Amino acid sequence: MEQSNPSPPTTRRIAIDPITRVEGHGKITLLLDADNHIQEARLHIVEFRGFEKFIQGRPYWEVPFFVQRLCGICPVSHQLAAAKAVDQLTGIRQLTPSATKLRRLLHFGQILQSHALHFFHLSSPDFLFGFGSNPAQRNIAGVLEKYPEIALKGVKLRKYGQQIIQAITGKRIHGTGTVPGGMNKPLSIAERDALLADITDILQWSQEALALNEHIHTAHPEHHHFATLPSNYLSMTGASGELEFYHGGLRARYADGNNIFDQFDYCDYQQILREEVRPWSYMKFPYLSALGIEQGWYRVGPLARINNCNMISTPLAEAARQRFKAFGQGKFVHHTLAYHWARMIEALHCAEAIDELLHDPEITGTELIAEKGQHQPQGIGVIEAPRGTLFHHYQINEEGLVTKANLMVSTTSNNQAMNESVRSVANQYLDGQEITEALLNHLEVAVRAYDPCLSCATHALGKMPLQVTLQDVNGKVIDQLTKGMSGEIHR
């Protein structure tokens, strides 16, 4: 935490820099008056990564393996979204059954390991020890010490998801696997049997993780009013409105549950979504174009998907969804901290779906490449990544080189919602109070609920001013330059 006293002297700025226990680098700033009343609260994304630009000029078949380097937590999500776009570029609309099921298995493994990592490693310390507990204990090491059984089950759940990824792609992080029109190798019977050996434990631990999260939320009424935001929701669903991660149509709903649109073809996403740039963040602000900037912001991810879907195809997860809906009395649950509950419903669904796929004889099939069709100048791939709806859009020239790329990632879609959550918590818990680390952690808890992947979200250049500070070895500022939004430089 750093503090400074900008002009005028009656206000002061407090920064949480960096936000802890999230992927990537961001900060929260508060502007307070002399009586500690909140004048402004913002989430800033201060790192920049230019993937949309530097993949231009590269052959389209390289793209799935380039873009997965956006992230070490959800590389499979980017690889699969890009692979779906590349399939379109090569004129392929339908993969072989074995290739489709391998991609789905890979995706379920990715979501399972990501959800386990987020709750057990990053978020559980807040709930097991309390938002205002000793920060020296409020971390995964503290959980391992006091709750070793819970922590180890979280570690093993993540490990299992990574084992699935390794079996299919050759590596736990940044492997290969997808090729235009399919997959590059089959899953061997020995690999399948090794994964089946642990599936009973994985199903049990997933149910226990869900039960823990369900209890945490239902037994603590104070969580129900923490950054609660009635909002629009966007997600992909199957043809019957079922929970769907790999392929489906787009569904958006108002906060009251009524449809804005349903089963919209994601290849036409530019007709319904727009992105706004603001001067204080490198992350853009998407919104539903029909509703405008002020009313069109929305939320994506586990809470959106569980609220939006009509059913879940696996029985244990569907029973959990029914309890979730009953908790909301049949209406949408808008509690931001319910993201964790929804996340564990999805983790259980992944475990059940993995079990089903591993018992499917086609999962070890060897027909993995579909026949290519006529090349297309444009390809759009959309999946439900762990953090929400993920869009990859590419255009190529006659030589097969990328001429344009647009990536709209899940965390970007949640940008406005995270800012709204920060403002809500600041006004509820910090306004007029003496600012302490414990209170500031409440702001981080609100951001962490979204499981933001800030590295993924900072792929596109905004208009945030650039500031360069030169310090000596003792930390004394020697010089400082600031480049403003219009390009002017100030010393």
CSV table of C-alpha atoms in Angstrom, one decimal:
chain,number,residue,atom,x,y,z
A,1,MET,CA,0.0,0.0,0.0
A,2,GLU,CA,1.4,3.4,-0.9
A,3,GLN,CA,0.0,6.8,0.0
A,4,SER,CA,0.6,10.2,-1.6
A,5,ASN,CA,-0.8,13.7,-1.1
A,6,PRO,CA,-1.7,15.3,-4.5
A,7,SER,CA,-3.0,18.8,-5.0
A,8,PRO,CA,-5.3,20.0,-3.5
A,9,PRO,CA,-4.1,19.1,0.0
A,10,THR,CA,-7.6,18.4,1.2
A,11,THR,CA,-7.7,15.1,-0.7
A,12,ARG,CA,-5.3,12.2,-0.6
A,13,ARG,CA,-4.9,9.2,-2.8
A,14,ILE,CA,-4.4,5.6,-1.6
A,15,ALA,CA,-3.2,2.9,-3.9
A,16,ILE,CA,-3.3,-0.9,-3.5
A,17,ASP,CA,-0.5,-1.7,-5.8
A,18,PRO,CA,-0.3,-4.4,-6.8
A,19,ILE,CA,-3.6,-6.3,-6.1
A,20,THR,CA,-2.6,-9.6,-4.5
A,21,ARG,CA,-3.6,-13.1,-5.3
A,22,VAL,CA,-4.7,-12.5,-8.8
A,23,GLU,CA,-3.1,-13.4,-12.2
A,24,GLY,CA,-1.3,-10.4,-13.7
A,25,HIS,CA,-0.7,-6.9,-12.4
A,26,GLY,CA,-3.3,-4.3,-11.5
A,27,LYS,CA,-4.0,-1.7,-8.8
A,28,ILE,CA,-6.9,0.0,-7.0
A,29,THR,CA,-6.9,3.7,-6.3
A,30,LEU,CA,-9.0,5.6,-3.8
A,31,LEU,CA,-9.4,9.3,-3.6
A,32,LEU,CA,-10.5,10.5,-0.2
A,33,ASP,CA,-11.3,13.9,1.3
A,34,ALA,CA,-10.1,15.1,4.7
A,35,ASP,CA,-12.8,13.2,6.5
A,36,ASN,CA,-12.0,9.9,4.7
A,37,HIS,CA,-15.1,10.0,2.5
A,38,ILE,CA,-14.6,8.2,-0.8
A,39,GLN,CA,-14.6,10.6,-3.7
A,40,GLU,CA,-13.4,8.1,-6.3
A,41,ALA,CA,-12.6,4.4,-6.5
A,42,ARG,CA,-11.1,2.7,-9.5
A,43,LEU,CA,-9.5,-0.5,-10.7
A,44,HIS,CA,-6.5,0.1,-13.0
A,45,ILE,CA,-4.9,-2.4,-15.3
A,46,VAL,CA,-1.3,-1.0,-15.7
A,47,GLU,CA,0.5,-3.7,-17.8
A,48,PHE,CA,0.4,-3.9,-21.5
A,49,ARG,CA,0.7,-6.8,-23.9
A,50,GLY,CA,0.3,-6.4,-27.7
A,51,PHE,CA,-0.8,-9.9,-28.9
A,52,GLU,CA,-3.3,-8.5,-31.4
A,53,LYS,CA,-0.5,-6.6,-33.1
A,54,PHE,CA,2.5,-8.9,-33.1
A,55,ILE,CA,0.6,-12.0,-34.5
A,56,GLN,CA,-0.1,-9.9,-37.6
A,57,GLY,CA,2.0,-11.3,-40.5
A,58,ARG,CA,2.2,-14.8,-39.0
A,59,PRO,CA,0.8,-17.9,-40.7
A,60,TYR,CA,-2.7,-18.7,-39.4
A,61,TRP,CA,-1.7,-22.2,-38.3
A,62,GLU,CA,0.7,-20.8,-35.8
A,63,VAL,CA,-1.9,-18.6,-34.0
A,64,PRO,CA,-3.3,-21.2,-31.5
A,65,PHE,CA,0.2,-21.7,-30.1
A,66,PHE,CA,1.2,-18.0,-30.1
A,67,VAL,CA,-1.9,-16.8,-28.3
A,68,GLN,CA,-1.8,-19.4,-25.6
A,69,ARG,CA,1.3,-17.6,-24.3
A,70,LEU,CA,-1.0,-14.8,-23.2
A,71,CYS,CA,-1.4,-16.8,-20.0
A,72,GLY,CA,0.1,-19.5,-17.9
A,73,ILE,CA,-3.2,-20.2,-16.1
A,74,CYS,CA,-5.6,-20.5,-18.9
A,75,PRO,CA,-3.5,-21.2,-22.1
A,76,VAL,CA,-5.8,-24.0,-23.2
A,77,SER,CA,-8.7,-21.6,-23.4
A,78,HIS,CA,-6.9,-19.4,-25.8
A,79,GLN,CA,-5.6,-22.3,-27.8
A,80,LEU,CA,-9.1,-23.8,-28.2
A,81,ALA,CA,-10.8,-20.5,-29.1
A,82,ALA,CA,-8.1,-19.8,-31.7
A,83,ALA,CA,-8.3,-23.4,-33.0
A,84,LYS,CA,-12.0,-23.0,-33.5
A,85,ALA,CA,-11.3,-19.8,-35.5
A,86,VAL,CA,-8.6,-21.6,-37.5
A,87,ASP,CA,-11.0,-24.4,-38.3
A,88,GLN,CA,-13.2,-21.8,-39.9
A,89,LEU,CA,-10.3,-20.4,-41.9
A,90,THR,CA,-9.7,-23.8,-43.4
A,91,GLY,CA,-13.4,-24.2,-44.2
A,92,ILE,CA,-14.1,-26.8,-41.5
A,93,ARG,CA,-17.3,-26.7,-39.6
A,94,GLN,CA,-17.5,-30.2,-38.2
A,95,LEU,CA,-14.7,-32.2,-36.5
A,96,THR,CA,-14.6,-35.9,-36.2
A,97,PRO,CA,-16.3,-37.3,-33.1
A,98,SER,CA,-13.0,-38.3,-31.5
A,99,ALA,CA,-11.4,-34.9,-32.1
A,100,THR,CA,-14.4,-33.1,-30.7
A,101,LYS,CA,-14.4,-35.2,-27.6
A,102,LEU,CA,-10.7,-34.8,-27.1
A,103,ARG,CA,-11.0,-31.0,-27.3
A,104,ARG,CA,-13.9,-31.1,-24.8
A,105,LEU,CA,-11.9,-33.3,-22.4
A,106,LEU,CA,-9.0,-30.9,-22.7
A,107,HIS,CA,-11.4,-28.0,-22.0
A,108,PHE,CA,-12.9,-29.7,-19.0
A,109,GLY,CA,-9.5,-30.4,-17.6
A,110,GLN,CA,-8.5,-26.7,-18.1
A,111,ILE,CA,-11.6,-25.4,-16.3
A,112,LEU,CA,-11.3,-27.9,-13.4
A,113,GLN,CA,-7.6,-27.0,-12.7
A,114,SER,CA,-8.3,-23.2,-13.1
A,115,HIS,CA,-11.3,-23.3,-10.7
A,116,ALA,CA,-9.4,-25.3,-8.2
A,117,LEU,CA,-6.4,-23.0,-8.3
A,118,HIS,CA,-8.6,-19.9,-7.9
A,119,PHE,CA,-10.6,-21.0,-4.9
A,120,PHE,CA,-8.1,-23.0,-2.9
A,121,HIS,CA,-4.9,-21.1,-3.6
A,122,LEU,CA,-6.2,-17.5,-4.1
A,123,SER,CA,-9.6,-17.0,-2.5
A,124,SER,CA,-10.0,-19.6,0.3
A,125,PRO,CA,-7.7,-17.7,2.7
A,126,ASP,CA,-10.2,-14.8,2.8
A,127,PHE,CA,-13.1,-17.2,3.7
A,128,LEU,CA,-11.3,-19.6,6.0
A,129,PHE,CA,-9.5,-16.8,8.1
A,130,GLY,CA,-11.7,-13.8,7.5
A,131,PHE,CA,-11.4,-10.7,5.3
A,132,GLY,CA,-9.6,-8.8,8.0
A,133,SER,CA,-7.4,-11.5,9.4
A,134,ASN,CA,-3.7,-11.4,9.8
A,135,PRO,CA,-2.2,-11.0,6.3
A,136,ALA,CA,0.8,-13.1,7.3
A,137,GLN,CA,-1.6,-16.1,7.6
A,138,ARG,CA,-4.1,-15.0,4.9
A,139,ASN,CA,-2.5,-17.0,2.1
A,140,ILE,CA,-2.1,-20.6,0.8
A,141,ALA,CA,0.7,-21.3,3.2
A,142,GLY,CA,-1.6,-20.4,6.1
A,143,VAL,CA,-4.3,-22.7,4.7
A,144,LEU,CA,-1.8,-25.5,4.4
A,145,GLU,CA,-0.8,-25.1,8.0
A,146,LYS,CA,-4.3,-24.8,9.6
A,147,TYR,CA,-6.4,-26.6,7.1
A,148,PRO,CA,-4.1,-29.2,5.4
A,149,GLU,CA,-6.8,-31.5,4.3
A,150,ILE,CA,-8.7,-28.8,2.4
A,151,ALA,CA,-5.5,-27.4,0.9
A,152,LEU,CA,-4.2,-30.7,-0.3
A,153,LYS,CA,-7.5,-31.7,-1.9
A,154,GLY,CA,-7.4,-28.3,-3.8
A,155,VAL,CA,-3.8,-29.1,-4.9
A,156,LYS,CA,-4.8,-32.5,-6.1
A,157,LEU,CA,-7.9,-31.3,-8.0
A,158,ARG,CA,-5.7,-28.9,-9.9
A,159,LYS,CA,-3.0,-31.5,-10.5
A,160,TYR,CA,-5.6,-33.8,-12.0
A,161,GLY,CA,-6.8,-31.2,-14.4
A,162,GLN,CA,-3.2,-30.6,-15.4
A,163,GLN,CA,-2.7,-34.3,-15.9
A,164,ILE,CA,-5.5,-34.3,-18.4
A,165,ILE,CA,-3.9,-31.4,-20.2
A,166,GLN,CA,-0.5,-33.1,-20.3
A,167,ALA,CA,-2.0,-36.4,-21.6
A,168,ILE,CA,-3.6,-34.6,-24.5
A,169,THR,CA,-1.1,-31.8,-25.3
A,170,GLY,CA,2.2,-33.3,-24.0
A,171,LYS,CA,2.8,-30.5,-21.4
A,172,ARG,CA,0.8,-29.2,-18.5
A,173,ILE,CA,1.4,-25.6,-19.7
A,174,HIS,CA,1.8,-24.4,-23.3
A,175,GLY,CA,1.6,-27.8,-25.0
A,176,THR,CA,0.4,-28.6,-28.5
A,177,GLY,CA,-2.7,-30.6,-29.4
A,178,THR,CA,-5.0,-28.7,-31.8
A,179,VAL,CA,-4.4,-28.6,-35.5
A,180,PRO,CA,-6.6,-27.1,-38.2
A,181,GLY,CA,-9.6,-29.5,-38.4
A,182,GLY,CA,-8.8,-31.6,-35.4
A,183,MET,CA,-6.1,-32.9,-33.0
A,184,ASN,CA,-2.5,-34.0,-33.5
A,185,LYS,CA,-2.5,-37.3,-31.5
A,186,PRO,CA,-5.0,-39.7,-30.0
A,187,LEU,CA,-5.4,-40.4,-26.3
A,188,SER,CA,-3.8,-43.8,-25.7
A,189,ILE,CA,-5.7,-46.5,-23.7
A,190,ALA,CA,-2.9,-46.4,-21.1
A,191,GLU,CA,-3.3,-42.6,-20.7
A,192,ARG,CA,-7.1,-43.0,-20.4
A,193,ASP,CA,-6.7,-45.8,-17.8
A,194,ALA,CA,-4.3,-43.7,-15.8
A,195,LEU,CA,-6.8,-40.8,-15.6
A,196,LEU,CA,-9.7,-43.2,-14.8
A,197,ALA,CA,-7.7,-44.5,-11.8
A,198,ASP,CA,-8.2,-41.2,-9.9
A,199,ILE,CA,-11.7,-40.2,-11.1
A,200,THR,CA,-13.6,-41.5,-8.1
A,201,ASP,CA,-11.5,-39.4,-5.8
A,202,ILE,CA,-11.9,-36.3,-8.1
A,203,LEU,CA,-15.6,-36.6,-8.0
A,204,GLN,CA,-15.7,-36.9,-4.2
A,205,TRP,CA,-13.3,-34.0,-3.7
A,206,SER,CA,-15.3,-31.8,-6.2
A,207,GLN,CA,-18.5,-32.5,-4.2
A,208,GLU,CA,-16.7,-31.6,-1.0
A,209,ALA,CA,-15.4,-28.3,-2.5
A,210,LEU,CA,-18.9,-27.5,-3.6
A,211,ALA,CA,-20.3,-28.2,-0.2
A,212,LEU,CA,-17.7,-26.0,1.5
A,213,ASN,CA,-18.5,-23.1,-0.8
A,214,GLU,CA,-22.3,-23.6,-0.5
A,215,HIS,CA,-22.0,-23.5,3.3
A,216,ILE,CA,-19.7,-20.5,3.2
A,217,HIS,CA,-22.3,-18.5,1.3
A,218,THR,CA,-25.5,-19.6,2.9
A,219,ALA,CA,-24.2,-19.5,6.4
A,220,HIS,CA,-22.9,-15.9,6.2
A,221,PRO,CA,-25.7,-13.4,5.4
A,222,GLU,CA,-23.1,-10.6,5.3
A,223,HIS,CA,-21.8,-12.1,2.1
A,224,HIS,CA,-25.2,-11.6,0.4
A,225,HIS,CA,-24.8,-7.8,0.5
A,226,PHE,CA,-21.1,-7.7,-0.3
A,227,ALA,CA,-20.7,-5.9,-3.7
A,228,THR,CA,-24.1,-7.2,-4.8
A,229,LEU,CA,-24.8,-5.9,-8.3
A,230,PRO,CA,-28.0,-6.5,-10.2
A,231,SER,CA,-26.6,-6.7,-13.8
A,232,ASN,CA,-27.0,-8.0,-17.3
A,233,TYR,CA,-25.4,-11.4,-17.9
A,234,LEU,CA,-23.8,-12.9,-21.1
A,235,SER,CA,-22.8,-16.5,-21.7
A,236,MET,CA,-22.9,-19.3,-24.2
A,237,THR,CA,-25.5,-21.9,-23.9
A,238,GLY,CA,-26.4,-25.1,-25.7
A,239,ALA,CA,-29.4,-25.4,-28.1
A,240,SER,CA,-31.7,-26.3,-25.2
A,241,GLY,CA,-30.3,-23.6,-22.9
A,242,GLU,CA,-28.0,-26.1,-21.1
A,243,LEU,CA,-24.7,-25.1,-19.6
A,244,GLU,CA,-22.2,-25.3,-22.4
A,245,PHE,CA,-18.5,-24.5,-22.4
A,246,TYR,CA,-17.2,-25.5,-25.9
A,247,HIS,CA,-19.8,-24.6,-28.5
A,248,GLY,CA,-23.2,-23.0,-28.6
A,249,GLY,CA,-25.2,-19.8,-29.1
A,250,LEU,CA,-24.9,-16.5,-27.1
A,251,ARG,CA,-27.5,-15.7,-24.6
A,252,ALA,CA,-27.8,-12.3,-22.8
A,253,ARG,CA,-30.3,-11.6,-20.1
A,254,TYR,CA,-31.4,-8.6,-18.0
A,255,ALA,CA,-31.0,-8.6,-14.3
A,256,ASP,CA,-34.6,-9.7,-13.9
A,257,GLY,CA,-34.0,-12.8,-16.0
A,258,ASN,CA,-35.7,-11.7,-19.2
A,259,ASN,CA,-33.9,-12.4,-22.5
A,260,ILE,CA,-32.0,-9.6,-24.3
A,261,PHE,CA,-31.2,-12.1,-27.0
A,262,ASP,CA,-30.9,-15.9,-27.2
A,263,GLN,CA,-28.9,-18.4,-29.3
A,264,PHE,CA,-27.3,-15.6,-31.2
A,265,ASP,CA,-24.6,-16.7,-33.6
A,266,TYR,CA,-21.3,-15.8,-32.1
A,267,CYS,CA,-19.8,-15.2,-35.6
A,268,ASP,CA,-21.9,-12.0,-35.6
A,269,TYR,CA,-20.7,-10.9,-32.2
A,270,GLN,CA,-19.7,-7.4,-33.6
A,271,GLN,CA,-23.4,-6.7,-34.1
A,272,ILE,CA,-24.2,-6.9,-30.4
A,273,LEU,CA,-21.0,-5.9,-28.6
A,274,ARG,CA,-18.9,-2.7,-28.5
A,275,GLU,CA,-15.8,-1.8,-26.6
A,276,GLU,CA,-15.0,1.6,-25.0
A,277,VAL,CA,-11.6,2.9,-24.1
A,278,ARG,CA,-11.0,5.0,-21.0
A,279,PRO,CA,-7.9,7.1,-20.1
A,280,TRP,CA,-6.9,5.4,-16.8
A,281,SER,CA,-6.7,1.7,-17.8
A,282,TYR,CA,-5.2,-0.4,-20.5
A,283,MET,CA,-8.2,-2.7,-20.3
A,284,LYS,CA,-11.2,-1.8,-22.5
A,285,PHE,CA,-14.9,-1.7,-21.3
A,286,PRO,CA,-17.3,-3.8,-23.4
A,287,TYR,CA,-21.0,-3.3,-23.5
A,288,LEU,CA,-24.1,-4.5,-25.2
A,289,SER,CA,-24.5,-2.1,-28.1
A,290,ALA,CA,-28.3,-2.1,-28.0
A,291,LEU,CA,-28.4,-0.9,-24.4
A,292,GLY,CA,-25.6,1.7,-24.7
A,293,ILE,CA,-22.6,2.5,-22.6
A,294,GLU,CA,-24.4,3.4,-19.4
A,295,GLN,CA,-26.9,0.5,-19.3
A,296,GLY,CA,-25.2,-2.1,-21.5
A,297,TRP,CA,-22.4,-3.4,-19.2
A,298,TYR,CA,-22.7,-7.0,-18.3
A,299,ARG,CA,-21.0,-9.8,-16.3
A,300,VAL,CA,-19.6,-13.1,-17.6
A,301,GLY,CA,-18.1,-16.2,-16.0
A,302,PRO,CA,-19.5,-18.8,-13.6
A,303,LEU,CA,-22.2,-16.6,-12.0
A,304,ALA,CA,-23.4,-15.6,-15.4
A,305,ARG,CA,-23.4,-19.1,-16.7
A,306,ILE,CA,-25.2,-20.7,-13.8
A,307,ASN,CA,-27.8,-17.8,-13.7
A,308,ASN,CA,-28.3,-18.0,-17.5
A,309,CYS,CA,-28.5,-21.7,-18.2
A,310,ASN,CA,-31.7,-23.8,-18.0
A,311,MET,CA,-30.1,-27.0,-16.9
A,312,ILE,CA,-26.8,-28.8,-16.5
A,313,SER,CA,-26.3,-32.2,-18.3
A,314,THR,CA,-24.6,-34.0,-15.4
A,315,PRO,CA,-26.8,-35.0,-12.4
A,316,LEU,CA,-24.8,-33.9,-9.4
A,317,ALA,CA,-24.1,-30.5,-10.9
A,318,GLU,CA,-27.7,-30.1,-11.9
A,319,ALA,CA,-28.9,-30.9,-8.4
A,320,ALA,CA,-26.4,-28.3,-7.1
A,321,ARG,CA,-27.8,-25.7,-9.6
A,322,GLN,CA,-31.3,-26.4,-8.4
A,323,ARG,CA,-30.1,-25.6,-4.8
A,324,PHE,CA,-28.4,-22.4,-6.1
A,325,LYS,CA,-31.7,-21.4,-7.8
A,326,ALA,CA,-33.7,-22.2,-4.7
A,327,PHE,CA,-31.4,-20.0,-2.7
A,328,GLY,CA,-32.3,-17.1,-5.0
A,329,GLN,CA,-36.0,-18.1,-4.8
A,330,GLY,CA,-36.0,-18.8,-8.5
A,331,LYS,CA,-34.6,-15.5,-9.5
A,332,PHE,CA,-31.0,-14.6,-10.5
A,333,VAL,CA,-28.5,-14.5,-7.7
A,334,HIS,CA,-26.6,-11.2,-8.0
A,335,HIS,CA,-24.2,-11.7,-5.0
A,336,THR,CA,-20.7,-11.1,-6.3
A,337,LEU,CA,-19.3,-13.6,-3.7
A,338,ALA,CA,-21.7,-16.2,-5.2
A,339,TYR,CA,-19.2,-16.4,-8.0
A,340,HIS,CA,-17.3,-18.9,-5.8
A,341,TRP,CA,-20.3,-21.1,-5.3
A,342,ALA,CA,-21.1,-21.1,-9.0
A,343,ARG,CA,-17.5,-21.8,-9.8
A,344,MET,CA,-17.6,-25.0,-7.7
A,345,ILE,CA,-20.8,-26.1,-9.3
A,346,GLU,CA,-18.9,-25.9,-12.6
A,347,ALA,CA,-15.9,-27.8,-11.2
A,348,LEU,CA,-18.2,-30.6,-10.2
A,349,HIS,CA,-19.8,-30.6,-13.7
A,350,CYS,CA,-16.3,-30.8,-15.2
A,351,ALA,CA,-15.5,-33.8,-13.0
A,352,GLU,CA,-18.7,-35.6,-14.0
A,353,ALA,CA,-18.2,-34.8,-17.7
A,354,ILE,CA,-14.6,-36.0,-17.5
A,355,ASP,CA,-15.8,-39.3,-16.1
A,356,GLU,CA,-18.3,-39.7,-18.9
A,357,LEU,CA,-15.8,-38.9,-21.6
A,358,LEU,CA,-13.2,-41.2,-20.2
A,359,HIS,CA,-15.7,-44.1,-20.4
A,360,ASP,CA,-16.6,-43.2,-24.0
A,361,PRO,CA,-14.9,-45.5,-26.5
A,362,GLU,CA,-14.5,-42.7,-29.0
A,363,ILE,CA,-12.2,-40.8,-26.7
A,364,THR,CA,-9.3,-43.1,-27.8
A,365,GLY,CA,-10.3,-43.0,-31.4
A,366,THR,CA,-7.7,-42.4,-34.1
A,367,GLU,CA,-9.7,-40.5,-36.7
A,368,LEU,CA,-8.7,-37.0,-35.6
A,369,ILE,CA,-8.6,-34.8,-38.7
A,370,ALA,CA,-11.6,-33.6,-40.7
A,371,GLU,CA,-11.3,-33.1,-44.4
A,372,LYS,CA,-10.6,-29.4,-45.2
A,373,GLY,CA,-12.9,-27.3,-47.2
A,374,GLN,CA,-12.4,-24.0,-49.1
A,375,HIS,CA,-10.3,-21.5,-47.2
A,376,GLN,CA,-12.1,-18.5,-45.8
A,377,PRO,CA,-10.8,-15.0,-45.2
A,378,GLN,CA,-12.2,-14.8,-41.7
A,379,GLY,CA,-12.5,-17.1,-38.7
A,380,ILE,CA,-14.2,-16.5,-35.3
A,381,GLY,CA,-13.8,-18.9,-32.4
A,382,VAL,CA,-15.7,-18.5,-29.1
A,383,ILE,CA,-15.7,-20.7,-26.0
A,384,GLU,CA,-16.5,-20.3,-22.4
A,385,ALA,CA,-13.2,-20.0,-20.6
A,386,PRO,CA,-13.0,-20.4,-16.8
A,387,ARG,CA,-13.5,-16.7,-16.4
A,388,GLY,CA,-16.2,-16.2,-19.0
A,389,THR,CA,-17.0,-15.9,-22.7
A,390,LEU,CA,-13.8,-15.6,-24.8
A,391,PHE,CA,-13.8,-14.3,-28.4
A,392,HIS,CA,-10.9,-14.8,-30.9
A,393,HIS,CA,-11.4,-13.2,-34.3
A,394,TYR,CA,-8.8,-13.4,-37.2
A,395,GLN,CA,-8.6,-12.2,-40.8
A,396,ILE,CA,-6.0,-13.6,-43.2
A,397,ASN,CA,-4.8,-12.7,-46.7
A,398,GLU,CA,-4.5,-15.1,-49.7
A,399,GLU,CA,-1.1,-16.3,-48.5
A,400,GLY,CA,-2.6,-17.4,-45.2
A,401,LEU,CA,-1.0,-14.6,-43.1
A,402,VAL,CA,-2.9,-12.9,-40.4
A,403,THR,CA,-3.8,-9.3,-41.3
A,404,LYS,CA,-6.1,-8.5,-38.4
A,405,ALA,CA,-6.8,-9.9,-35.0
A,406,ASN,CA,-9.3,-9.1,-32.2
A,407,LEU,CA,-9.4,-10.8,-28.9
A,408,MET,CA,-12.2,-10.0,-26.4
A,409,VAL,CA,-11.3,-11.9,-23.2
A,410,SER,CA,-13.4,-12.7,-20.3
A,411,THR,CA,-11.8,-10.4,-17.8
A,412,THR,CA,-12.3,-7.5,-20.2
A,413,SER,CA,-16.0,-8.2,-20.3
A,414,ASN,CA,-16.1,-8.0,-16.4
A,415,ASN,CA,-14.1,-4.8,-16.3
A,416,GLN,CA,-17.0,-2.5,-15.6
A,417,ALA,CA,-18.5,-4.9,-13.1
A,418,MET,CA,-15.2,-5.1,-11.2
A,419,ASN,CA,-15.1,-1.3,-11.0
A,420,GLU,CA,-18.7,-1.2,-9.9
A,421,SER,CA,-17.8,-3.8,-7.2
A,422,VAL,CA,-14.8,-1.8,-6.0
A,423,ARG,CA,-17.0,1.4,-5.7
A,424,SER,CA,-19.7,-0.5,-3.9
A,425,VAL,CA,-17.3,-2.0,-1.3
A,426,ALA,CA,-15.5,1.3,-0.9
A,427,ASN,CA,-18.7,3.1,-0.1
A,428,GLN,CA,-20.0,0.4,2.2
A,429,TYR,CA,-17.0,-0.5,4.2
A,430,LEU,CA,-14.4,2.3,3.8
A,431,ASP,CA,-16.3,5.6,3.5
A,432,GLY,CA,-15.6,7.8,6.5
A,433,GLN,CA,-13.5,5.1,8.2
A,434,GLU,CA,-9.8,5.1,9.1
A,435,ILE,CA,-8.2,3.2,6.3
A,436,THR,CA,-6.5,0.0,7.4
A,437,GLU,CA,-5.0,-3.0,5.6
A,438,ALA,CA,-8.0,-5.1,6.7
A,439,LEU,CA,-10.4,-2.7,5.1
A,440,LEU,CA,-8.4,-2.5,2.0
A,441,ASN,CA,-8.4,-6.3,1.6
A,442,HIS,CA,-12.2,-6.0,1.3
A,443,LEU,CA,-11.6,-4.3,-2.0
A,444,GLU,CA,-9.3,-7.1,-3.2
A,445,VAL,CA,-11.8,-9.7,-2.1
A,446,ALA,CA,-14.4,-8.0,-4.4
A,447,VAL,CA,-11.9,-8.1,-7.4
A,448,ARG,CA,-10.8,-11.7,-6.6
A,449,ALA,CA,-14.4,-13.0,-6.8
A,450,TYR,CA,-14.2,-12.5,-10.6
A,451,ASP,CA,-10.9,-14.5,-10.8
A,452,PRO,CA,-9.5,-11.8,-13.1
A,453,CYS,CA,-6.7,-12.8,-15.5
A,454,LEU,CA,-5.2,-9.3,-16.0
A,455,SER,CA,-2.4,-10.6,-18.3
A,456,CYS,CA,-5.0,-11.9,-20.7
A,457,ALA,CA,-7.0,-8.7,-20.6
A,458,THR,CA,-4.3,-6.2,-21.4
A,459,HIS,CA,-3.7,-7.3,-25.0
A,460,ALA,CA,-5.0,-4.0,-26.6
A,461,LEU,CA,-3.6,-0.6,-26.2
A,462,GLY,CA,-5.7,2.0,-24.5
A,463,LYS,CA,-5.0,5.6,-23.9
A,464,MET,CA,-3.6,5.4,-20.4
A,465,PRO,CA,-0.8,7.9,-19.8
A,466,LEU,CA,2.8,6.6,-19.5
A,467,GLN,CA,4.9,7.5,-16.5
A,468,VAL,CA,8.6,6.7,-16.2
A,469,THR,CA,10.4,7.3,-12.9
A,470,LEU,CA,14.2,7.2,-12.4
A,471,GLN,CA,15.3,6.4,-8.8
A,472,ASP,CA,18.8,6.0,-7.3
A,473,VAL,CA,19.8,2.9,-5.3
A,474,ASN,CA,18.3,4.5,-2.1
A,475,GLY,CA,14.9,5.0,-3.7
A,476,LYS,CA,15.3,8.8,-4.2
A,477,VAL,CA,13.5,10.1,-7.3
A,478,ILE,CA,16.1,11.6,-9.7
A,479,ASP,CA,13.8,12.3,-12.6
A,480,GLN,CA,10.3,11.6,-13.8
A,481,LEU,CA,8.7,11.9,-17.2
A,482,THR,CA,5.0,11.6,-18.1
A,483,LYS,CA,3.6,11.2,-21.6
A,484,GLY,CA,0.0,12.3,-21.7
A,485,MET,CA,-2.9,10.9,-23.7
A,486,SER,CA,-2.3,13.3,-26.6
A,487,GLY,CA,1.4,12.6,-26.7
A,488,GLU,CA,2.7,15.6,-24.8
A,489,ILE,CA,5.6,15.0,-22.5
A,490,HIS,CA,6.0,16.6,-19.0
A,491,ARG,CA,8.9,16.5,-16.7
